Coordinates of C-alpha atoms and ligand atoms in Angstrom, one line a residue:
M4 CA 17.6 -14.1 24.2
T5 CA 19.8 -14.8 21.2
S6 CA 21.0 -12.6 18.3
R7 CA 18.3 -14.4 16.3
D8 CA 15.3 -13.1 18.3
V9 CA 13.6 -10.3 16.3
L10 CA 10.5 -8.4 17.3
I11 CA 8.4 -7.2 14.5
S12 CA 5.7 -4.6 15.3
G13 CA 2.7 -4.9 12.9
A14 CA 1.0 -7.8 11.2
G15 CA 0.1 -5.9 8.1
L16 CA 1.9 -6.8 4.9
A17 CA 5.5 -5.9 5.6
G18 CA 5.6 -7.6 9.0
P19 CA 4.5 -11.1 8.0
A20 CA 6.5 -10.9 4.8
L21 CA 9.6 -10.3 6.8
A22 CA 8.8 -12.9 9.4
H23 CA 8.3 -15.5 6.6
Q24 CA 11.8 -14.9 5.3
L25 CA 13.6 -14.4 8.6
H26 CA 12.2 -17.8 9.8
R27 CA 13.6 -19.4 6.7
Y28 CA 17.0 -17.9 7.4
G29 CA 17.0 -19.4 10.9
F30 CA 15.8 -16.3 12.9
R31 CA 13.1 -16.4 15.6
P32 CA 10.7 -13.7 14.7
T33 CA 7.9 -12.6 17.0
V34 CA 5.1 -10.4 15.5
V35 CA 3.1 -8.1 17.8
E36 CA -0.1 -6.6 16.4
R37 CA -2.1 -4.0 18.1
A38 CA -5.4 -5.3 16.6
P39 CA -7.1 -8.2 18.4
A40 CA -6.9 -10.4 15.3
L41 CA -5.6 -10.2 11.8
R42 CA -7.1 -7.1 10.2
D43 CA -9.7 -7.9 7.5
G44 CA -11.1 -5.5 5.0
G45 CA -9.3 -3.0 3.0
Y46 CA -8.9 -2.3 -0.6
K47 CA -7.2 -3.7 -3.6
V48 CA -3.4 -3.5 -3.9
D49 CA -0.9 -4.0 -6.7
I50 CA 2.1 -6.3 -6.7
R51 CA 4.3 -5.0 -9.5
G52 CA 7.8 -5.5 -11.0
A53 CA 10.4 -6.5 -8.4
A54 CA 7.7 -7.3 -5.8
A55 CA 6.3 -10.0 -8.0
D56 CA 9.8 -11.5 -8.1
V57 CA 10.0 -11.3 -4.3
L58 CA 6.8 -13.3 -4.0
K59 CA 8.2 -15.9 -6.4
R60 CA 11.4 -16.2 -4.3
M61 CA 9.2 -16.6 -1.2
G62 CA 7.3 -19.3 -2.9
L63 CA 4.0 -17.4 -2.5
Y64 CA 3.5 -16.0 -6.0
Q65 CA 1.0 -18.7 -7.2
A66 CA -1.1 -18.3 -4.0
A67 CA -1.3 -14.5 -4.7
R68 CA -2.0 -15.1 -8.4
S69 CA -5.0 -17.3 -7.5
A70 CA -6.3 -14.4 -5.4
D71 CA -5.9 -11.9 -8.3
T72 CA -9.0 -9.6 -8.5
G73 CA -9.3 -10.2 -12.3
M74 CA -10.6 -6.7 -12.7
R75 CA -11.7 -6.3 -16.3
H76 CA -12.2 -2.6 -17.0
V77 CA -12.3 0.9 -15.8
T78 CA -15.0 3.3 -16.9
Y79 CA -15.0 7.1 -16.6
V80 CA -18.4 8.7 -16.3
R81 CA -19.8 12.2 -16.3
R82 CA -22.0 13.9 -13.8
D83 CA -25.1 12.3 -15.3
G84 CA -23.5 8.8 -15.3
R85 CA -23.0 8.7 -19.0
Q86 CA -19.8 7.0 -20.1
I87 CA -16.7 9.0 -21.2
A88 CA -14.5 6.1 -21.8
K89 CA -14.1 2.4 -20.9
L90 CA -10.5 1.1 -20.8
D91 CA -8.8 -2.2 -20.0
A92 CA -8.1 -2.3 -16.2
D93 CA -4.6 -3.9 -16.4
L94 CA -3.5 -1.6 -19.2
L95 CA -4.7 1.6 -17.4
M96 CA -3.3 0.6 -14.0
G97 CA 0.1 0.0 -15.5
R98 CA 0.2 -3.8 -14.8
R99 CA 2.3 -5.8 -17.1
G100 CA 3.8 -9.3 -17.3
D101 CA 3.5 -11.0 -13.9
D102 CA 2.1 -8.0 -12.1
L103 CA -0.9 -8.8 -9.9
E104 CA -3.7 -7.0 -8.2
V105 CA -5.2 -8.6 -5.0
M106 CA -7.4 -7.5 -2.2
R107 CA -5.2 -6.4 0.7
T108 CA -7.0 -8.8 3.0
D109 CA -6.2 -11.8 0.8
L110 CA -2.5 -11.0 0.7
T111 CA -2.4 -10.5 4.5
R112 CA -4.1 -13.9 4.9
I113 CA -1.7 -15.6 2.5
L114 CA 1.3 -14.2 4.3
Y115 CA -0.1 -15.0 7.7
D116 CA -1.1 -18.6 6.8
A117 CA 2.4 -19.1 5.4
T118 CA 3.9 -18.1 8.8
A119 CA 1.4 -18.9 11.5
A120 CA 2.9 -22.4 12.2
D121 CA 6.5 -21.1 12.6
V122 CA 6.2 -17.6 13.8
E123 CA 4.9 -16.3 17.2
Y124 CA 2.1 -13.9 16.7
V125 CA 0.9 -11.8 19.7
F126 CA -2.4 -10.0 18.9
G127 CA -4.0 -7.2 20.9
D128 CA -0.7 -5.9 22.3
A129 CA 1.8 -3.2 21.3
I130 CA 5.2 -1.9 22.3
A131 CA 5.0 0.6 25.1
T132 CA 8.8 1.3 25.7
M133 CA 12.1 0.2 24.3
T134 CA 15.5 0.5 25.9
D135 CA 18.4 -0.1 23.6
G136 CA 21.5 -1.7 25.3
P137 CA 24.7 -3.3 24.3
D138 CA 23.3 -6.8 24.5
G139 CA 19.8 -6.3 23.2
I140 CA 16.8 -4.2 23.4
D141 CA 14.4 -4.4 26.3
V142 CA 10.8 -4.0 25.4
T143 CA 7.8 -3.5 27.6
F144 CA 4.4 -4.1 26.1
T145 CA 1.2 -2.3 26.8
S146 CA -0.1 -5.6 28.4
G147 CA 2.7 -5.2 31.0
A148 CA 4.9 -8.0 29.6
T149 CA 8.6 -7.4 29.3
R150 CA 11.0 -9.2 27.0
R151 CA 14.5 -8.7 25.5
F152 CA 15.1 -9.0 21.7
A153 CA 18.2 -8.6 19.5
L154 CA 16.4 -6.3 17.1
V155 CA 13.1 -4.5 16.7
V156 CA 11.5 -3.9 13.3
G157 CA 8.8 -1.2 13.0
A158 CA 6.4 -2.5 10.4
D159 CA 3.4 -0.7 11.9
G160 CA 2.4 1.5 9.1
V161 CA 2.4 5.1 8.1
H162 CA 1.6 6.4 11.6
S163 CA 4.2 4.0 13.2
A164 CA 4.4 4.1 16.9
T165 CA 7.7 2.2 16.8
R166 CA 9.2 5.0 14.7
R167 CA 8.0 7.6 17.2
L168 CA 9.6 5.7 20.1
A169 CA 12.9 5.2 18.2
M170 CA 13.2 8.4 16.2
G171 CA 10.9 10.9 17.8
E172 CA 8.2 12.7 15.9
V173 CA 8.9 12.6 12.1
P174 CA 6.8 15.1 10.1
L175 CA 4.8 13.5 7.3
R176 CA 4.9 15.0 3.8
Y177 CA 1.3 16.0 3.1
L178 CA 0.4 15.6 -0.6
G179 CA -2.6 18.0 -0.6
A180 CA -5.5 15.5 -0.7
H181 CA -7.4 13.1 1.5
I182 CA -9.0 9.7 0.8
A183 CA -11.9 7.9 2.3
I184 CA -12.8 4.3 1.5
F185 CA -15.8 2.3 2.7
D186 CA -17.9 -0.7 1.8
V187 CA -21.4 -0.3 0.3
P188 CA -23.8 -2.9 -1.0
N189 CA -23.1 -3.6 -4.7
E190 CA -26.3 -1.9 -5.9
L191 CA -24.6 -1.0 -9.2
G192 CA -24.0 -4.7 -9.9
L193 CA -20.3 -4.0 -10.5
D194 CA -18.6 -7.2 -11.7
R195 CA -14.7 -6.9 -11.6
E196 CA -14.9 -3.4 -12.8
E197 CA -14.3 0.1 -11.5
I198 CA -16.0 3.4 -12.2
F199 CA -14.4 6.9 -11.8
Y200 CA -16.2 10.2 -11.7
T201 CA -14.2 13.4 -11.3
E202 CA -15.1 17.0 -10.6
P203 CA -12.5 19.8 -9.9
G204 CA -10.8 19.0 -6.6
R205 CA -12.8 15.8 -6.1
M206 CA -12.7 12.3 -7.4
V207 CA -15.1 9.4 -6.6
F208 CA -14.6 5.8 -7.5
A209 CA -16.4 2.6 -6.9
Y210 CA -15.4 -1.0 -7.7
S211 CA -16.3 -4.5 -6.9
T212 CA -14.5 -7.8 -7.5
G213 CA -17.9 -9.3 -8.3
G214 CA -19.8 -12.3 -6.8
A215 CA -20.9 -11.7 -3.3
A216 CA -18.2 -9.0 -2.7
P217 CA -19.5 -5.6 -1.6
A218 CA -18.5 -2.5 -3.6
K219 CA -15.8 -0.3 -2.3
V220 CA -16.4 3.4 -2.6
G221 CA -13.5 5.9 -2.6
L222 CA -13.8 9.7 -2.0
V223 CA -10.7 11.7 -2.7
F224 CA -10.6 15.5 -2.3
G225 CA -7.9 18.2 -2.4
A226 CA -7.3 20.5 0.6
D227 CA -4.5 22.9 1.2
E228 CA -4.1 21.8 4.8
P229 CA -4.7 18.4 6.4
V230 CA -8.2 18.1 7.9
L231 CA -8.9 16.0 10.9
G232 CA -12.2 14.1 10.6
R233 CA -14.4 12.4 8.1
E234 CA -17.2 14.7 9.0
V235 CA -16.0 17.0 6.2
L236 CA -16.9 14.5 3.6
A237 CA -20.7 15.3 3.4
D238 CA -19.8 18.9 2.9
R239 CA -17.0 18.4 0.4
F240 CA -19.0 16.1 -1.8
A241 CA -22.4 17.8 -1.6
G242 CA -24.0 18.7 -4.9
L243 CA -22.0 16.2 -6.9
G244 CA -23.7 14.0 -9.5
W245 CA -23.6 10.3 -10.6
Q246 CA -24.2 8.0 -7.5
V247 CA -22.6 10.4 -5.0
P248 CA -25.8 11.4 -3.1
R249 CA -26.5 7.6 -2.6
F250 CA -22.9 7.0 -1.4
L251 CA -23.1 9.8 1.1
D252 CA -26.4 8.3 2.5
L253 CA -24.7 5.0 2.9
L254 CA -21.6 6.6 4.4
R255 CA -23.8 8.1 7.2
G256 CA -24.8 4.6 8.2
T257 CA -21.3 3.1 8.6
D258 CA -18.6 3.5 11.2
D259 CA -16.1 1.4 9.2
V260 CA -14.4 4.1 7.1
Y261 CA -10.8 4.3 6.2
F262 CA -10.0 8.1 6.2
D263 CA -6.6 9.7 6.0
A264 CA -4.6 12.4 4.4
L265 CA -2.4 11.4 1.5
N266 CA 0.9 11.4 3.3
Q267 CA 4.4 10.3 2.5
V268 CA 7.1 9.2 5.0
E269 CA 10.6 10.4 4.2
L270 CA 13.1 9.3 6.7
P271 CA 16.7 10.6 6.7
R272 CA 17.7 7.1 8.0
Y273 CA 15.7 3.9 8.2
S274 CA 17.3 2.7 11.5
A275 CA 18.3 3.9 14.9
G276 CA 20.4 1.6 17.1
R277 CA 18.8 -1.8 17.2
V278 CA 15.5 -0.6 15.6
V279 CA 14.8 -0.5 11.9
M280 CA 11.8 0.6 9.9
L281 CA 10.1 -1.4 7.2
G282 CA 7.2 -0.8 4.7
D283 CA 5.0 2.2 5.1
A284 CA 6.6 3.0 8.5
A285 CA 9.9 3.6 6.6
H286 CA 8.7 5.0 3.3
C287 CA 5.0 5.2 2.8
P288 CA 4.5 6.6 -0.8
S289 CA 0.8 7.4 -0.1
P290 CA -2.1 5.4 -1.5
A291 CA -1.9 7.6 -4.6
A292 CA 1.3 5.8 -5.7
G293 CA -0.3 2.4 -5.8
Q294 CA 3.2 1.1 -4.9
G295 CA 3.2 0.8 -1.1
T296 CA 2.6 -3.0 -1.1
S297 CA 5.3 -3.6 -3.6
M298 CA 7.7 -1.4 -1.7
A299 CA 6.9 -3.3 1.6
L300 CA 7.6 -6.7 -0.1
V301 CA 10.9 -5.5 -1.7
G302 CA 12.0 -4.0 1.6
A303 CA 11.2 -7.2 3.6
Y304 CA 13.2 -9.2 1.1
L305 CA 16.2 -6.9 1.4
L306 CA 16.1 -6.6 5.2
A307 CA 15.8 -10.4 5.7
G308 CA 18.6 -11.1 3.2
E309 CA 21.0 -8.5 4.6
L310 CA 20.4 -9.7 8.2
A311 CA 21.1 -13.2 7.2
A312 CA 24.2 -12.2 5.2
A313 CA 25.6 -10.0 8.0
A314 CA 25.8 -13.0 10.4
G315 CA 24.9 -11.0 13.5
D316 CA 26.3 -7.6 12.6
H317 CA 23.0 -5.7 12.5
R318 CA 24.7 -2.3 11.9
A319 CA 26.2 -3.7 8.6
A320 CA 22.9 -5.3 7.7
F321 CA 21.0 -2.0 8.3
D322 CA 23.5 0.0 6.3
R323 CA 23.3 -2.4 3.3
Y324 CA 19.5 -2.6 3.5
E325 CA 19.3 1.2 3.4
A326 CA 21.9 1.5 0.6
R327 CA 20.1 -1.0 -1.6
L328 CA 16.6 0.1 -0.9
R329 CA 16.8 3.9 -0.9
P330 CA 17.2 4.6 -4.7
Y331 CA 14.1 2.4 -5.4
V332 CA 12.2 4.1 -2.7
D333 CA 13.1 7.6 -3.9
R334 CA 11.9 6.8 -7.3
N335 CA 8.6 5.5 -6.0
L336 CA 8.1 8.5 -3.6
A337 CA 8.6 10.9 -6.5
F338 CA 6.1 8.9 -8.5
G339 CA 3.6 9.1 -5.6
V340 CA 3.9 12.9 -5.5
K341 CA 3.1 13.2 -9.2
M342 CA 0.1 10.8 -8.9
A343 CA -1.4 12.6 -5.9
G344 CA -1.4 15.8 -8.0
D345 CA -3.1 14.0 -10.9
M346 CA -5.7 12.3 -8.8
V347 CA -7.8 15.5 -8.2
P348 CA -7.5 17.8 -11.2
G349 CA -7.7 21.4 -9.8
G350 CA -9.8 23.2 -12.4
R351 CA -12.5 22.7 -15.0
L352 CA -10.1 23.3 -17.9
S353 CA -7.6 20.6 -16.9
L354 CA -10.6 18.2 -16.3
A355 CA -12.1 19.0 -19.6
V356 CA -8.8 18.4 -21.4
R357 CA -8.4 15.1 -19.6
N358 CA -12.0 14.0 -20.4
Y359 CA -11.5 15.0 -24.1
G360 CA -8.3 12.9 -24.2
M361 CA -10.2 9.9 -22.7
R362 CA -13.1 10.3 -25.2
T363 CA -10.9 10.4 -28.2
L364 CA -8.5 7.7 -27.0
K365 CA -11.1 5.0 -27.3
Y366 CA -11.2 5.4 -31.1
H367 CA -7.4 5.8 -31.4
P368 CA -5.6 3.0 -33.3
L369 CA -2.6 3.4 -31.1
K370 CA -4.6 3.3 -27.8
R371 CA -2.6 0.6 -26.2
Q372 CA 0.8 2.2 -27.0
I373 CA -0.4 5.6 -25.8
I374 CA -1.6 4.2 -22.5
E375 CA 1.6 2.2 -22.1
R376 CA 3.6 5.4 -22.6
V377 CA 1.5 7.2 -20.0
T378 CA 1.9 4.4 -17.4
R379 CA 5.6 3.9 -18.2
P380 CA 6.8 5.9 -15.2
L381 CA 4.9 3.5 -12.9
H382 CA 6.3 0.5 -14.6
D383 CA 9.8 1.9 -14.4
A384 CA 9.5 2.8 -10.7
A385 CA 8.2 -0.7 -9.9
N386 CA 11.3 -2.2 -11.6
A387 CA 13.9 0.4 -10.4
I388 CA 15.9 -2.2 -8.4
E389 CA 17.8 -5.3 -9.2
L390 CA 17.2 -7.8 -6.5
P391 CA 20.4 -9.3 -5.1
S392 CA 20.6 -13.1 -4.5
Y393 CA 21.4 -13.8 -0.9
P394 CA 23.5 -16.8 0.2
M395 CA 20.7 -18.4 2.1
A396 CA 17.9 -17.2 -0.2
P397 CA 14.5 -18.8 0.7
V398 CA 13.5 -21.6 -1.6
A399 CA 11.2 -20.5 -4.4
Ligands
FAD408 C1 -6.8 3.5 0.7 C2 -5.5 2.9 0.3 C3 -5.3 2.4 -1.0 C4 -4.1 1.7 -1.3 N1 -4.0 1.3 -2.6 C5 -2.8 0.6 -2.9 C6 -2.6 0.1 -4.2 O1 -3.4 0.2 -5.0 N2 -1.4 -0.5 -4.4 C7 -0.5 -0.7 -3.5 O2 0.6 -1.2 -3.7 N3 -0.6 -0.1 -2.2 C8 -1.8 0.5 -1.9 N4 -1.9 1.0 -0.7 C9 -0.8 1.0 0.2 C10 -0.7 -0.3 1.0 O3 -1.8 -0.7 1.7 C11 0.4 -0.1 2.0 O4 1.5 0.5 1.4 C12 0.8 -1.4 2.6 O5 -0.3 -2.0 3.3 C13 2.0 -1.2 3.6 O6 2.1 -2.4 4.4 P1 2.7 -2.2 5.9 O7 2.7 -3.6 6.4 O8 4.0 -1.5 5.8 O9 1.7 -1.3 6.6 P2 0.2 -1.6 7.0 O10 -0.5 -2.5 6.0 O11 -0.5 -0.3 7.3 O12 0.2 -2.6 8.3 C14 0.6 -2.0 9.5 C15 0.1 -3.0 10.6 O13 0.6 -2.5 11.9 C16 -0.4 -2.5 12.8 N5 -0.1 -1.5 13.8 C17 -0.3 -0.2 13.8 N6 0.1 0.4 14.9 C18 0.6 -0.6 15.7 C19 1.3 -0.6 16.9 N7 1.5 0.5 17.7 N8 1.7 -1.8 17.4 C20 1.5 -3.0 16.7 N9 0.9 -3.0 15.5 C21 0.5 -1.8 15.0 C22 -1.7 -2.2 12.0 O14 -2.9 -2.7 12.7 C23 -1.4 -3.0 10.7 O15 -1.8 -4.3 10.9 C24 -3.1 1.6 -0.4 C25 -3.3 2.2 0.9 C26 -4.5 2.8 1.3 C27 -4.6 3.3 2.7

């Protein structure tokens, strides 16, 4: 073992992004992923502001750009399916300049392909125990293997097991809603478009990137307390209009459903000893923020750069990583709280006001400026960091 051997738990987005940069700085990363293979599926994710710069510095921006979803518009509909408003997708989702939207699975694949030849990936295994010592950290895996590393990075998502092992149980901040996402056949013929339908306390969306891609359906509902299983969905969405009865029928026939509470992770400190948290494991902003991917990329850039610059002093690197990242994270977490509240309007009045605003907006001569003003907080949060240049910055 040398001070350059780093174990990364999780081959999602943050893990491979870090491995890519660490390798280029001369580290020897190993990525352990609990799933038996790279996880496919998932939803679309945004790469905004500073994160687009990170991809450029990693030399992967063009690859991500070629995978852009090219979503064209977003339509809001009523209970009977009639249109309330149809708006430009990039404008409404706050994407500007070089911002991108890609399917999560495409970005994972791009990051994996860029690292697979140089980085050791271990699939179907996970960290079971970690013992932090003066010369390294001894790790046992659930497979029974044991190895020593200089550092361990927890990039294993919002419910991170690495975080639990290193820091104990950290309470998640529940944002008052749940989300379910699943694939359905594209019976609506959606072609790079998304449809939203909202009732008090509930929001339904469906989108497809077109071609042979299935449609993704999302069901979001408010609840005072976190609920445990997806069984509640049929009940919560009973009696709704638009395509919801058909979606519920399709839901009954599928096991592959992403279902979770909208939660945030707020850590008082991102590291403990030789273990440091990255991506959602450190600061999940909840899917409502639409910023988790960007935050994971920015965090990976900072952590790799600080580890390289600190020349073996991991404590100094962790301190600087935290100091640089935290103000940007705080801004995005605050944005996520606000968005979670807006996703499921509580009452009929607030919904009616919103729908009226949408309806009149489409005729408004200053439509673009108005939407830009509304999405400004997202744009600002996405750019709320100046990326440092590191001495051994990866070639762009
Ligand atoms: C429904 C939904 C919609 C979203 N929409 C957007 C969006 O529009 N824009 C956006 O920017 N972000 C969005 N996000 C957030 C985004 O997906 C995450 O913020 C991002 O994936 C974080 O990357 P990560 O690598 O930190 O974690 P993850 O992508 O969760 O990856 C964690 C990896 O760790 C693995 N793992 C878990 N436990 C272990 C273990 N014990 N040992 C080893 N491996 C383990 C997992 O299998 C996974 O591969 C959305 C998230 C969800 C759930």
